[in-house]
Short mmCIF file of C-alpha atoms in Angstrom, two decimals:
data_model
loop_
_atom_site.label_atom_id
_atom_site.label_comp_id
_atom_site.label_asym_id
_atom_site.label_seq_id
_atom_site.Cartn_x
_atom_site.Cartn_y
_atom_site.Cartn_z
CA UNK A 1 -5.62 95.10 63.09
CA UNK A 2 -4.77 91.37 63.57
CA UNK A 3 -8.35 90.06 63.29
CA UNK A 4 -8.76 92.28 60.23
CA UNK A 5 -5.41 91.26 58.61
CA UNK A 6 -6.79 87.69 59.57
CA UNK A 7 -9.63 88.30 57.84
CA UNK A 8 -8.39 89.50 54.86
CA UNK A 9 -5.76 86.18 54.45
CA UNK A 10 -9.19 83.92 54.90
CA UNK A 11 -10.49 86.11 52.53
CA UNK A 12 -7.60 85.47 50.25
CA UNK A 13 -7.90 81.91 50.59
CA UNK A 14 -11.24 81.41 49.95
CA UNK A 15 -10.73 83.04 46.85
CA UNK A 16 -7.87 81.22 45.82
CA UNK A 17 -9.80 78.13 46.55
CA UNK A 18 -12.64 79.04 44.44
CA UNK A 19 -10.56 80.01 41.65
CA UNK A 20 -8.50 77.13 41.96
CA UNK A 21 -12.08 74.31 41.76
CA UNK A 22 -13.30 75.18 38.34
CA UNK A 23 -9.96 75.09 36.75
CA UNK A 24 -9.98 71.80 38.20
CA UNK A 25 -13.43 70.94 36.59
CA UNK A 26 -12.42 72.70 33.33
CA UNK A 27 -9.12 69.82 33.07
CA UNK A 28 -11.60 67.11 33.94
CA UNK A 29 -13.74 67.72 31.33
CA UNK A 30 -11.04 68.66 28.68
CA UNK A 31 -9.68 64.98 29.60
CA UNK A 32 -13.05 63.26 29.13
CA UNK A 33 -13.86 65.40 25.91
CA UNK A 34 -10.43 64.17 24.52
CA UNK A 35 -10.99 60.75 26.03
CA UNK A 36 -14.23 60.89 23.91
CA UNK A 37 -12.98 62.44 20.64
CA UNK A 38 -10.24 59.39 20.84
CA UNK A 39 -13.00 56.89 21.01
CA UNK A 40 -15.06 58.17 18.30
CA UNK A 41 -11.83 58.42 15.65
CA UNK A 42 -10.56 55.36 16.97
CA UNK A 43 -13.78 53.58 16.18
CA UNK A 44 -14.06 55.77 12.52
CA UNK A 45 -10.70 54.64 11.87
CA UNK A 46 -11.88 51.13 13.19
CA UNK A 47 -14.80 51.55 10.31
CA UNK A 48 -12.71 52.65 7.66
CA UNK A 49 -10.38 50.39 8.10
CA UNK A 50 -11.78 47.12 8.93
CA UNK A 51 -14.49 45.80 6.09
CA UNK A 52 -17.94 44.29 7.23
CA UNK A 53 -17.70 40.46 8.08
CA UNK A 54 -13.68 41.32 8.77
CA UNK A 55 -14.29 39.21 11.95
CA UNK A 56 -15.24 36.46 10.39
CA UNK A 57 -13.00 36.46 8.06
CA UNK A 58 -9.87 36.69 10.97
CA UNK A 59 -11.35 33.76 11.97
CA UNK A 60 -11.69 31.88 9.22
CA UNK A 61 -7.45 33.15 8.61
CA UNK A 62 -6.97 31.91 11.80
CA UNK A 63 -8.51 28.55 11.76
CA UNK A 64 -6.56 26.89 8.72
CA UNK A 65 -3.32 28.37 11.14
CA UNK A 66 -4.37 26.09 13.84
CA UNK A 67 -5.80 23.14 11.19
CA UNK A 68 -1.75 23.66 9.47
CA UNK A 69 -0.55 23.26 13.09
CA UNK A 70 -2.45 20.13 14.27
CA UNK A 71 -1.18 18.28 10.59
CA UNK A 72 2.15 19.05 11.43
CA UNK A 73 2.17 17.37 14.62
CA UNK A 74 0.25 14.59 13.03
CA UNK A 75 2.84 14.29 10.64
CA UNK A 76 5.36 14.45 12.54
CA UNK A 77 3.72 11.97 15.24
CA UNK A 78 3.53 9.49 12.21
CA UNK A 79 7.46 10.43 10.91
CA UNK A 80 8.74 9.54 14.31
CA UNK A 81 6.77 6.29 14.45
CA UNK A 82 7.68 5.44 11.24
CA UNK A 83 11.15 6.23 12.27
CA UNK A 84 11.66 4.32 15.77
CA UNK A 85 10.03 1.45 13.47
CA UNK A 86 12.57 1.60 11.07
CA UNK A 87 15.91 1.96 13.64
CA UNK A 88 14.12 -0.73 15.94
CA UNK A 89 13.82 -3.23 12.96
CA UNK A 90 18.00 -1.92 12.12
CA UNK A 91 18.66 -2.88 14.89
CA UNK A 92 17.12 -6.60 14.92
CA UNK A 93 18.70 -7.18 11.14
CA UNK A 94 22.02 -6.64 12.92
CA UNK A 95 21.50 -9.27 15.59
CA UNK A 96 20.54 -11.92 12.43
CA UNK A 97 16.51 -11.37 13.22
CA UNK A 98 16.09 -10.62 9.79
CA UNK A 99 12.48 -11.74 9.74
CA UNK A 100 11.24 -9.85 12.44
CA UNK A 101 13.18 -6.62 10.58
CA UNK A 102 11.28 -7.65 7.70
CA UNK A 103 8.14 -7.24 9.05
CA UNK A 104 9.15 -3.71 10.93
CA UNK A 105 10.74 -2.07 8.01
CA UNK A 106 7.45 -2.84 5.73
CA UNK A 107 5.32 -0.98 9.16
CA UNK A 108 7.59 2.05 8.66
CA UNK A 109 6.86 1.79 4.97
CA UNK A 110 3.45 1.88 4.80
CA UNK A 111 3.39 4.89 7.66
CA UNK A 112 6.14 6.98 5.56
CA UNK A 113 6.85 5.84 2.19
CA UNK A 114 9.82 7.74 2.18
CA UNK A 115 11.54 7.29 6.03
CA UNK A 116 14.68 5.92 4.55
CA UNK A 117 16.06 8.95 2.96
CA UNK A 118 14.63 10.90 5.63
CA UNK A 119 16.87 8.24 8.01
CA UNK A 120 19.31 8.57 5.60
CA UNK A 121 20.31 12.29 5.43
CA UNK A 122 20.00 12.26 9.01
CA UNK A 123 22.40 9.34 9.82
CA UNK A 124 24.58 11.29 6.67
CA UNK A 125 24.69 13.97 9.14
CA UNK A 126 26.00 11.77 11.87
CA UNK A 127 28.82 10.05 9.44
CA UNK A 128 27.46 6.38 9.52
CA UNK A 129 29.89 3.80 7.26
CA UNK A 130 28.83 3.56 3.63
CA UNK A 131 28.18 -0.08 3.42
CA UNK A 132 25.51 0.19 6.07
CA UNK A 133 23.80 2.80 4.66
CA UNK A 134 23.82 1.04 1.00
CA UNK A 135 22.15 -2.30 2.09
CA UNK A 136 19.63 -0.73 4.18
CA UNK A 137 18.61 1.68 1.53
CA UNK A 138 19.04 -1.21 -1.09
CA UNK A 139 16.51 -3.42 1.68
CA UNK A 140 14.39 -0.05 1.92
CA UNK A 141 13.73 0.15 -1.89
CA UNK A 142 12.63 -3.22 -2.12
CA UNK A 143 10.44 -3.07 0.97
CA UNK A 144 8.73 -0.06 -1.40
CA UNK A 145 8.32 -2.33 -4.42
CA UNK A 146 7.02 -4.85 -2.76
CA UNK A 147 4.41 -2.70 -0.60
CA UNK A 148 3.53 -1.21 -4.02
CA UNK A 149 2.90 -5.00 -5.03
CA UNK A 150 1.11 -5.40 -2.62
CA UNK A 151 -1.26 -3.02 -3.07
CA UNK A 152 -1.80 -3.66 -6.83
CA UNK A 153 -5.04 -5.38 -7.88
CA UNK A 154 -4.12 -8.50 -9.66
CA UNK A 155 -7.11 -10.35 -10.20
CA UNK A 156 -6.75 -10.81 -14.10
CA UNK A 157 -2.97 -10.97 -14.01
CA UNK A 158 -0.51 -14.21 -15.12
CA UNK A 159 1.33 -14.58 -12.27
CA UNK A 160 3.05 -16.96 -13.45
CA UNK A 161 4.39 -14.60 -16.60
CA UNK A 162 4.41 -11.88 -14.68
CA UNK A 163 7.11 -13.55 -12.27
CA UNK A 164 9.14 -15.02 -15.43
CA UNK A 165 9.43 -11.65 -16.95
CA UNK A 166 10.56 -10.43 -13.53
CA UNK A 167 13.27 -13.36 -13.22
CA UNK A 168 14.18 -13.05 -17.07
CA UNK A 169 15.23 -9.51 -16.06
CA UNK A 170 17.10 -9.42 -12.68
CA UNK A 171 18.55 -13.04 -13.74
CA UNK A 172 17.65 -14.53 -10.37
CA UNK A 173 14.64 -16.55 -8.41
CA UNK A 174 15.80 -15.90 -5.21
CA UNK A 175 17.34 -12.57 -3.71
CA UNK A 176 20.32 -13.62 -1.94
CA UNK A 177 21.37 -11.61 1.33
CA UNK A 178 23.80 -8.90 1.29
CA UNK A 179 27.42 -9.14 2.06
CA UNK A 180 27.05 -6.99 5.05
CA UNK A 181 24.44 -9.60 5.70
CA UNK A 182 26.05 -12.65 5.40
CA UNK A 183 28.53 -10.68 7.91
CA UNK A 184 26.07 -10.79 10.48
CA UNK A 185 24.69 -14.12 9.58
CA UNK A 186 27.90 -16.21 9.81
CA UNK A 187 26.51 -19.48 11.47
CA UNK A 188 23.48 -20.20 8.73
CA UNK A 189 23.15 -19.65 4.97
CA UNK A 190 20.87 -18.53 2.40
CA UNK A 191 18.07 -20.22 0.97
CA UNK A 192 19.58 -19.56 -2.56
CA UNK A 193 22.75 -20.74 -2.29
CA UNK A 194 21.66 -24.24 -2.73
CA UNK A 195 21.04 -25.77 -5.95
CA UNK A 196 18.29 -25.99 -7.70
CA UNK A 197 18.62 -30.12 -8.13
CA UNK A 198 18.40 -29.52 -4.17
CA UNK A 199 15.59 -27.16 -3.88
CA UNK A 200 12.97 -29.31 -6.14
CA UNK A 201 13.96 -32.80 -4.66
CA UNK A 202 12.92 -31.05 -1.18
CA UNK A 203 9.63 -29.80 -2.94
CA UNK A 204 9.21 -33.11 -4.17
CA UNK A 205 9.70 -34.56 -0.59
CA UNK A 206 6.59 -31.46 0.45
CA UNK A 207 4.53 -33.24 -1.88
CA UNK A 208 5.85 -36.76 -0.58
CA UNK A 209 4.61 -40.29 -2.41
CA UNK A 210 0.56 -39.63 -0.95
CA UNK A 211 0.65 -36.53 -3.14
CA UNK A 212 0.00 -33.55 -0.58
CA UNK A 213 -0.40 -31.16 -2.73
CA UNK A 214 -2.17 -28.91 -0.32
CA UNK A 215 1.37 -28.62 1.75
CA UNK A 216 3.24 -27.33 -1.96
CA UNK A 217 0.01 -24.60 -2.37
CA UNK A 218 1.20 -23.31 0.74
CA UNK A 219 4.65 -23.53 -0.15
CA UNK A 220 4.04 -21.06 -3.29
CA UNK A 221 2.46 -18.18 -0.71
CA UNK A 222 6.02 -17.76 0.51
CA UNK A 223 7.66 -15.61 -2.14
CA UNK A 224 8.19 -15.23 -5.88
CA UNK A 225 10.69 -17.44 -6.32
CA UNK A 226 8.60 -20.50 -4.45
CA UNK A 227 5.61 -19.63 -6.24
CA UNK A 228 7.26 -20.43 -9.28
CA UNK A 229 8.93 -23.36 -8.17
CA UNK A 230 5.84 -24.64 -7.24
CA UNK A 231 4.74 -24.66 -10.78
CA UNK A 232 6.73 -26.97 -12.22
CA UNK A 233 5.57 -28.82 -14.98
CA UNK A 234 7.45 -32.28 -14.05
CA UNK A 235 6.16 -32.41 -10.24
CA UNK A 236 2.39 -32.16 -11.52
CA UNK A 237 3.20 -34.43 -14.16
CA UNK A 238 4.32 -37.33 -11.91
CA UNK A 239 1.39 -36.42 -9.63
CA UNK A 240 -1.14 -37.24 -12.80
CA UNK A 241 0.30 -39.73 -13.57
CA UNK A 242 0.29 -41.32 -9.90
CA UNK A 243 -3.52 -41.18 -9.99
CA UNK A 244 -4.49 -42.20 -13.45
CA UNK A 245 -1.75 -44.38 -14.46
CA UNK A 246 -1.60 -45.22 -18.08
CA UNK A 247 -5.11 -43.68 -18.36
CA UNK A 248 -3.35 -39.96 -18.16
CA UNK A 249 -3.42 -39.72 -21.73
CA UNK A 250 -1.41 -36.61 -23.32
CA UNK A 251 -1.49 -33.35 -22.33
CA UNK A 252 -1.52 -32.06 -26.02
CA UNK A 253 -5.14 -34.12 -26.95
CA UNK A 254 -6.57 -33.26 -23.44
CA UNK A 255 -8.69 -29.61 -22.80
CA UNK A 256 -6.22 -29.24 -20.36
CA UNK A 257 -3.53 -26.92 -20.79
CA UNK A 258 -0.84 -27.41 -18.14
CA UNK A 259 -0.34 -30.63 -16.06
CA UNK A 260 -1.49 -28.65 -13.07
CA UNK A 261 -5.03 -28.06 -15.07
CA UNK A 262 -5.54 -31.45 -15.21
CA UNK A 263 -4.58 -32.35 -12.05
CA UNK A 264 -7.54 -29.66 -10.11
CA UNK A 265 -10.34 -29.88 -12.74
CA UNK A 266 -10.02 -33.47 -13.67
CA UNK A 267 -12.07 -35.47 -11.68
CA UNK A 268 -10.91 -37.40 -8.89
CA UNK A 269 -10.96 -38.54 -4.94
CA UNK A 270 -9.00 -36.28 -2.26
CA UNK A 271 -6.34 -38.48 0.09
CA UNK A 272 -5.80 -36.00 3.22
CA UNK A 273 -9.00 -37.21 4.65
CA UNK A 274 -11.87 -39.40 4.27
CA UNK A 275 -15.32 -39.44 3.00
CA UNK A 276 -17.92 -40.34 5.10
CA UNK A 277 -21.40 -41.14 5.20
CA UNK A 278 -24.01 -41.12 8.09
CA UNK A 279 -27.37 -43.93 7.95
CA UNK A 280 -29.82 -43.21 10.28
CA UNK A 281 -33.50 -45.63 9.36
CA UNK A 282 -36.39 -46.75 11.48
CA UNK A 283 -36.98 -50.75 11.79
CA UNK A 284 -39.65 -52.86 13.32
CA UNK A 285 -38.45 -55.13 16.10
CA UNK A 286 -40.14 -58.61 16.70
CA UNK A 287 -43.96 -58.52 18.51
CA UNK A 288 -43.67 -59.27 22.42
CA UNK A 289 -44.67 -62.95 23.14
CA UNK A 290 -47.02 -61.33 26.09
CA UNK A 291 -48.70 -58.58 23.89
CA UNK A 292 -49.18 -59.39 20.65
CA UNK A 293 -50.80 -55.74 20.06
CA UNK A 294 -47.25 -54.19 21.06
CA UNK A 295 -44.46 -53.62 18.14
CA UNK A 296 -41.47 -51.96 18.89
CA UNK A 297 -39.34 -49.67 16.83
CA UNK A 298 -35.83 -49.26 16.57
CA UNK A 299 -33.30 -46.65 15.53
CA UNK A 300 -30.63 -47.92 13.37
CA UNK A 301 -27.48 -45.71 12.91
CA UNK A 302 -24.23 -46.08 11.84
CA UNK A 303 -21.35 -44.81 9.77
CA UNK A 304 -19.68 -45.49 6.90
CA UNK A 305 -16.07 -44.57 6.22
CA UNK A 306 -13.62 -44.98 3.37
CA UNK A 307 -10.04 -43.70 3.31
CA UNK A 308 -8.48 -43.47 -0.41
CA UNK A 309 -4.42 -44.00 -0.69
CA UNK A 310 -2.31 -42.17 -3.75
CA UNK A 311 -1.09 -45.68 -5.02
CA UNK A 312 -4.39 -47.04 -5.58
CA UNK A 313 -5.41 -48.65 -1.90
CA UNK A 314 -8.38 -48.13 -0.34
CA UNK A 315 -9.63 -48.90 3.19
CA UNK A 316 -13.84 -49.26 4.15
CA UNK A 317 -15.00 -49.26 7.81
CA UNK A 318 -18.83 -49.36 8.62
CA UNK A 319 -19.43 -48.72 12.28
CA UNK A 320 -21.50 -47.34 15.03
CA UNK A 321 -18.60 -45.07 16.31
CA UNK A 322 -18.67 -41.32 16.04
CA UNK A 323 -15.69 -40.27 13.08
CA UNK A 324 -13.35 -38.59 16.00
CA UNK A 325 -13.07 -42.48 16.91
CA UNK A 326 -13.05 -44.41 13.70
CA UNK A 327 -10.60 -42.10 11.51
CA UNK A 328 -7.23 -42.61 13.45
CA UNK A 329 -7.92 -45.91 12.67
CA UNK A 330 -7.64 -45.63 8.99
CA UNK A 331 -4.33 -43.48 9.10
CA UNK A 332 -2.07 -46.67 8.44
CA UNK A 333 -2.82 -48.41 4.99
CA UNK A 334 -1.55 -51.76 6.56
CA UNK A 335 -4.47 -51.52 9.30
CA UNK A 336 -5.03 -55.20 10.85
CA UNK A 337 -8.42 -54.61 12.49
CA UNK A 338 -10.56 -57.22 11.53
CA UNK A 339 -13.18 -54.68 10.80
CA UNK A 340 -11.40 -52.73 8.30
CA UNK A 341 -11.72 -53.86 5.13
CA UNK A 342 -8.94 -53.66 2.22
CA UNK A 343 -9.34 -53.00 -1.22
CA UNK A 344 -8.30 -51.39 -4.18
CA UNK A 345 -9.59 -48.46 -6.88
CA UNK A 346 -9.51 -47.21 -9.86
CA UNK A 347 -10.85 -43.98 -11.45
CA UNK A 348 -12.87 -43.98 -14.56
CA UNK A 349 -14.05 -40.23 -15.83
CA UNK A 350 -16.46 -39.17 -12.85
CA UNK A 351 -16.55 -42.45 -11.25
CA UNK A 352 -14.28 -44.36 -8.86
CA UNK A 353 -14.79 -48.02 -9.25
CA UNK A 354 -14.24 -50.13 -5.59
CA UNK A 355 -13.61 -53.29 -4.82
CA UNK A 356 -12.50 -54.22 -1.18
CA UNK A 357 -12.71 -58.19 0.43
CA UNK A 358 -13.61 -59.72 3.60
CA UNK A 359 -12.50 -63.29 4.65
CA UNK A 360 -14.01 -65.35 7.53
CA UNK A 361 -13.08 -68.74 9.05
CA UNK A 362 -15.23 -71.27 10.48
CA UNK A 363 -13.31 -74.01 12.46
CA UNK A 364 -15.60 -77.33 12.82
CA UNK A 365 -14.32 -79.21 16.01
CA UNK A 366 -15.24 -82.95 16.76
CA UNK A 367 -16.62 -84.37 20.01
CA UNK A 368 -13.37 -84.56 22.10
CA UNK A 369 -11.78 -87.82 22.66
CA UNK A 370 -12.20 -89.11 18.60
CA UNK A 371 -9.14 -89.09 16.73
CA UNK A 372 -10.32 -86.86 13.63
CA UNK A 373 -8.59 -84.45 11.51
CA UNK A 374 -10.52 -80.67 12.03
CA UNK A 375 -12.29 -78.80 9.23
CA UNK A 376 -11.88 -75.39 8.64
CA UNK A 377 -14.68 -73.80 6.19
CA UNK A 378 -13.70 -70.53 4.59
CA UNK A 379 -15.53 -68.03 3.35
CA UNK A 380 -14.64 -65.06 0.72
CA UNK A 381 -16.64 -62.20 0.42
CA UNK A 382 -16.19 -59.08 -2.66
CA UNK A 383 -17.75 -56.27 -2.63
CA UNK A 384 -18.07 -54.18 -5.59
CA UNK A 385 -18.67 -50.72 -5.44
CA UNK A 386 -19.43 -47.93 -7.97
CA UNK A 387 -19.34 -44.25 -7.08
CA UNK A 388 -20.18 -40.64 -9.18
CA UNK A 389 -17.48 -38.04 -7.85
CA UNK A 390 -19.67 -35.16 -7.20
CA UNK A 391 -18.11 -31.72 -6.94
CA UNK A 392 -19.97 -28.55 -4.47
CA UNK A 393 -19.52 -24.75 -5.51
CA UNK A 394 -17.18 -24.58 -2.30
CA UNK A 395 -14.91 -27.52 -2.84
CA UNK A 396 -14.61 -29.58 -5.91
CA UNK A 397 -14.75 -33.72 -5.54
CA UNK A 398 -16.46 -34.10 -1.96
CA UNK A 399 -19.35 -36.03 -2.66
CA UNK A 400 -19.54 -39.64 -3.61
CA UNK A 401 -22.74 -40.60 -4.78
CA UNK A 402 -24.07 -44.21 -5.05
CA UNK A 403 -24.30 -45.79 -8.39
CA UNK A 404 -24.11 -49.80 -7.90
CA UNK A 405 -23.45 -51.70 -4.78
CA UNK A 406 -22.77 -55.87 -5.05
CA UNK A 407 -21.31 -58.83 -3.17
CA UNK A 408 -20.14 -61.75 -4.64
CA UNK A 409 -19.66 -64.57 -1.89
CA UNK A 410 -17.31 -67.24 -2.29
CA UNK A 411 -18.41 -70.45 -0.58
CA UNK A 412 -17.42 -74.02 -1.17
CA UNK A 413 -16.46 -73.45 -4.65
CA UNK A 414 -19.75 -71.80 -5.13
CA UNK A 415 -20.35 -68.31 -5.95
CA UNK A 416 -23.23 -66.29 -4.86
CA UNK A 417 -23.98 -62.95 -6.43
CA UNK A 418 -26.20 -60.59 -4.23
CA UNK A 419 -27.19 -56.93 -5.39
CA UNK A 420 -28.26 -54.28 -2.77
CA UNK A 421 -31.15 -52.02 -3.35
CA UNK A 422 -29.40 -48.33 -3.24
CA UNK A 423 -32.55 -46.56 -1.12
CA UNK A 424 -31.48 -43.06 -0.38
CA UNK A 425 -32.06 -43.49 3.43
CA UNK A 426 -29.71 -46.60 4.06
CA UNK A 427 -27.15 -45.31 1.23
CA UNK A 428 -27.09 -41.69 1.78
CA UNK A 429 -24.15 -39.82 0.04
CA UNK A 430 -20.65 -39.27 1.34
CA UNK A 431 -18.72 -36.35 2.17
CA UNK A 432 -15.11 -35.46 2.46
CA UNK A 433 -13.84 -34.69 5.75
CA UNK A 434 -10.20 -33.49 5.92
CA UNK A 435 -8.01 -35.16 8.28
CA UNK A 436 -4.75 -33.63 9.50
CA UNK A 437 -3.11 -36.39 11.00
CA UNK A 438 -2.74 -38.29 7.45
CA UNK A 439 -0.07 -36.03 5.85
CA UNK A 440 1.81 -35.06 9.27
CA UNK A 441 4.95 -37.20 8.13
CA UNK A 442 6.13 -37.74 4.58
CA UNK A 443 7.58 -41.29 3.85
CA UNK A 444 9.24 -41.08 0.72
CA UNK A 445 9.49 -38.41 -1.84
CA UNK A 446 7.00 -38.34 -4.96
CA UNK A 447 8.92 -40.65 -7.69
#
């Protein structure tokens, strides 16, 4: 009975078993079959959904996003240098290095046009004083004005109007410093507090009595104000006047139409420098006394220098030396080398007309032990030059060409008249060299 009642719970079992496997199997496949139908309506709804080219076009959403994001840290990489520019150059105006805050504020500028109301509303924020924030947004708005200047083509424009109209409206040539400023800068003072009497007697000192006019051309790249200044009629007048004397003429019958006109297109000889002239010529020497067949040939070559003065002077040196030698030597108008010859000038239209001396003493000595008085023979030597002023398309007056070259010798009462024969290789042309040296020190002011 046990076996059979054994039996029949194995039987059981099994049958359980085998009921319980397919409804396993049946779940399995439901879950796939579902898992199947989800796909297919997910990808229908996928279809209906989602246009053609929809990937593409997520993309191309997606890619201005990221483009949006990279400008705006650009920008505001650029807003904080422009910043840090702007607080770092704050912070040098308020130790009195105005200059060098000057040249950080017009960085910040040009970075961010507008960092100083940006700067502004945030040190609002922070409760800064109200005169600090009014002269640096007063120093701000110029800095934009004149960065907008800056930038403006002005090829074709009057300066000089433009910068009169300017004055005739703000009233002022100079900008004077702020009183927060002046504050700051207690131990030194403004360049427009002083007069004008002042300011053009020190211009006229620039220029100095050798008329270096190059120094006051320099002088007007500062600012408006010195531009100006440096166009004043009287200064160019007395510097025309220096050169041509009683020759000037008018300016009213002349082509000219301001004394600064004149002065550049009229021609004439440059004095921060010299014009020089290099002869280089073959000639025969004398036949050897033991080869009669044999002639040598020598190199001849030398310079020729001359050194023009504002007040009419003129200095001529002819010499073998290289100019880095010879031109320190001609600095000094009162030059006592024997070599250097003195002289004087005049201009007439395009020529400059040149006439420099030489003197020489010969001593005549007796046989010693006679009792007679000594002779001394002198002998005077003039040479008169003539010279065309030749201007170059890159700088106007610095040639000299040769015209007429003459000596008259003075000897025993006697004169001697001897003209040279101008051939182009012993008289070649001169050029202007400038010299820097010449105008280093100003000794009195142009009168």
């Amino acid at each position: 009975m046990e076996s059979t009642g054994d039996a029949g719970k194995e039987d059981d079992d099994e049958s359980s078993s085998s009921l319980i496997v397919p409804e396993r199997r049946k779940s399995s496949e439901n879950i796939t079959s579902a898992l199947n139908e989800f796909r297919v309506k997910w990808q229908q709804e996928l279809k209906q959904d989602v246009p053609s080219g929809s990937s593409s076009g997520s993309k191309e959403k997606a890619r201005p996003n990221h483009a949006a994001v990279a400008t705006d840290k650009e920008n505001f990489s650029i807003e904080q240098q422009a910043r840090a520019l702007f607080l770092q150059g704050s912070d040098l105006e308020h130790t009195g290095k105005v200059f060098e805050a000057m040249r950080l504020y017009r960085k910040a500028v040009q970075l961010v046009p507008d960092i100083e109301f940006k700067i502004y509303d945030i040190t609002k924020q922070q409760g800064p004083s109200g005169s600090k924030e009014q002269s640096m947004e007063n120093l701000s708005e110029s800095l934009i004005k004149a960065s907008l200047e800056d930038n403006e083509n002005l090829e074709n424009v009057d300066l000089v109007l433009r910068f009169q109209t300017m004055l005739a409206k703000s009233g002022r040539l100079f900008e004077s410093a702020s009183a927060a400023d002046r504050m700051l800068i207690v131990t030194s003072a403004h360049f427009s507090d002083l007069p004008m009497e002042v300011i053009l007697y020190i211009l006229k000192w620039v220029v100095s009595s050798e008329l270096d006019l190059k120094s006051m051309e320099r002088f007007a790249r500062v600012c408006r104000g010195f531009y100006l200044l440096a166009r004043d009629a009287e200064i160019w007048k007395r510097a025309c006047v220096r050169i041509w004397g009683v020759n000037v003429g008018h300016l009213k019958g002349s082509p000219f139409t301001t004394w600064r006109e004149m002065y550049i297109n009229r021609p004439r000889v440059h004095f921060h420098g010299c014009y020089i002239s290099r002869t280089s010529y073959l000639r025969y020497g004398e036949n050897s006394f033991q080869d009669q067949f044999y002639r040598p040939m020598q190199l001849v070559e030398y310079y020729r220098y001359f050194r023009f003065f504002a007040d009419g002077k003129v200095l001529m040196l002819t010499s073998a030396d290289e100019p880095q030698m010879c031109v320190g030597k001609l600095k000094n108008r009162f030059a006592m080398q024997n070599e250097i010859l003195h002289g004087h000038y005049r201009l007439h239209n395009d020529e400059v007309i040149i006439a420099v001396q030489r003197k020489r003493s010969n001593v005549q000595s007796q046989r010693p032990g006679r009792k007679q008085e000594i002779e001394v023979e002198c002998s005077q030597q003039t040479f008169y030059l003539e010279l065309n002023i030749v201007s170059t398309a890159k700088r106007a007056f610095s040639q000299l060409h040769w015209k007429q070259y003459s000596m008259v010798q003075l000897r025993d009462d006697q004169e001697k008249t001897t003209a040279f024969e101008l051939a182009p290789n012993k008289y070649p042309p001169l050029f202007f060299s400038r010299v820097k040296s010449y105008h280093q020190e100003s000794d009195g002011p142009l009168k």
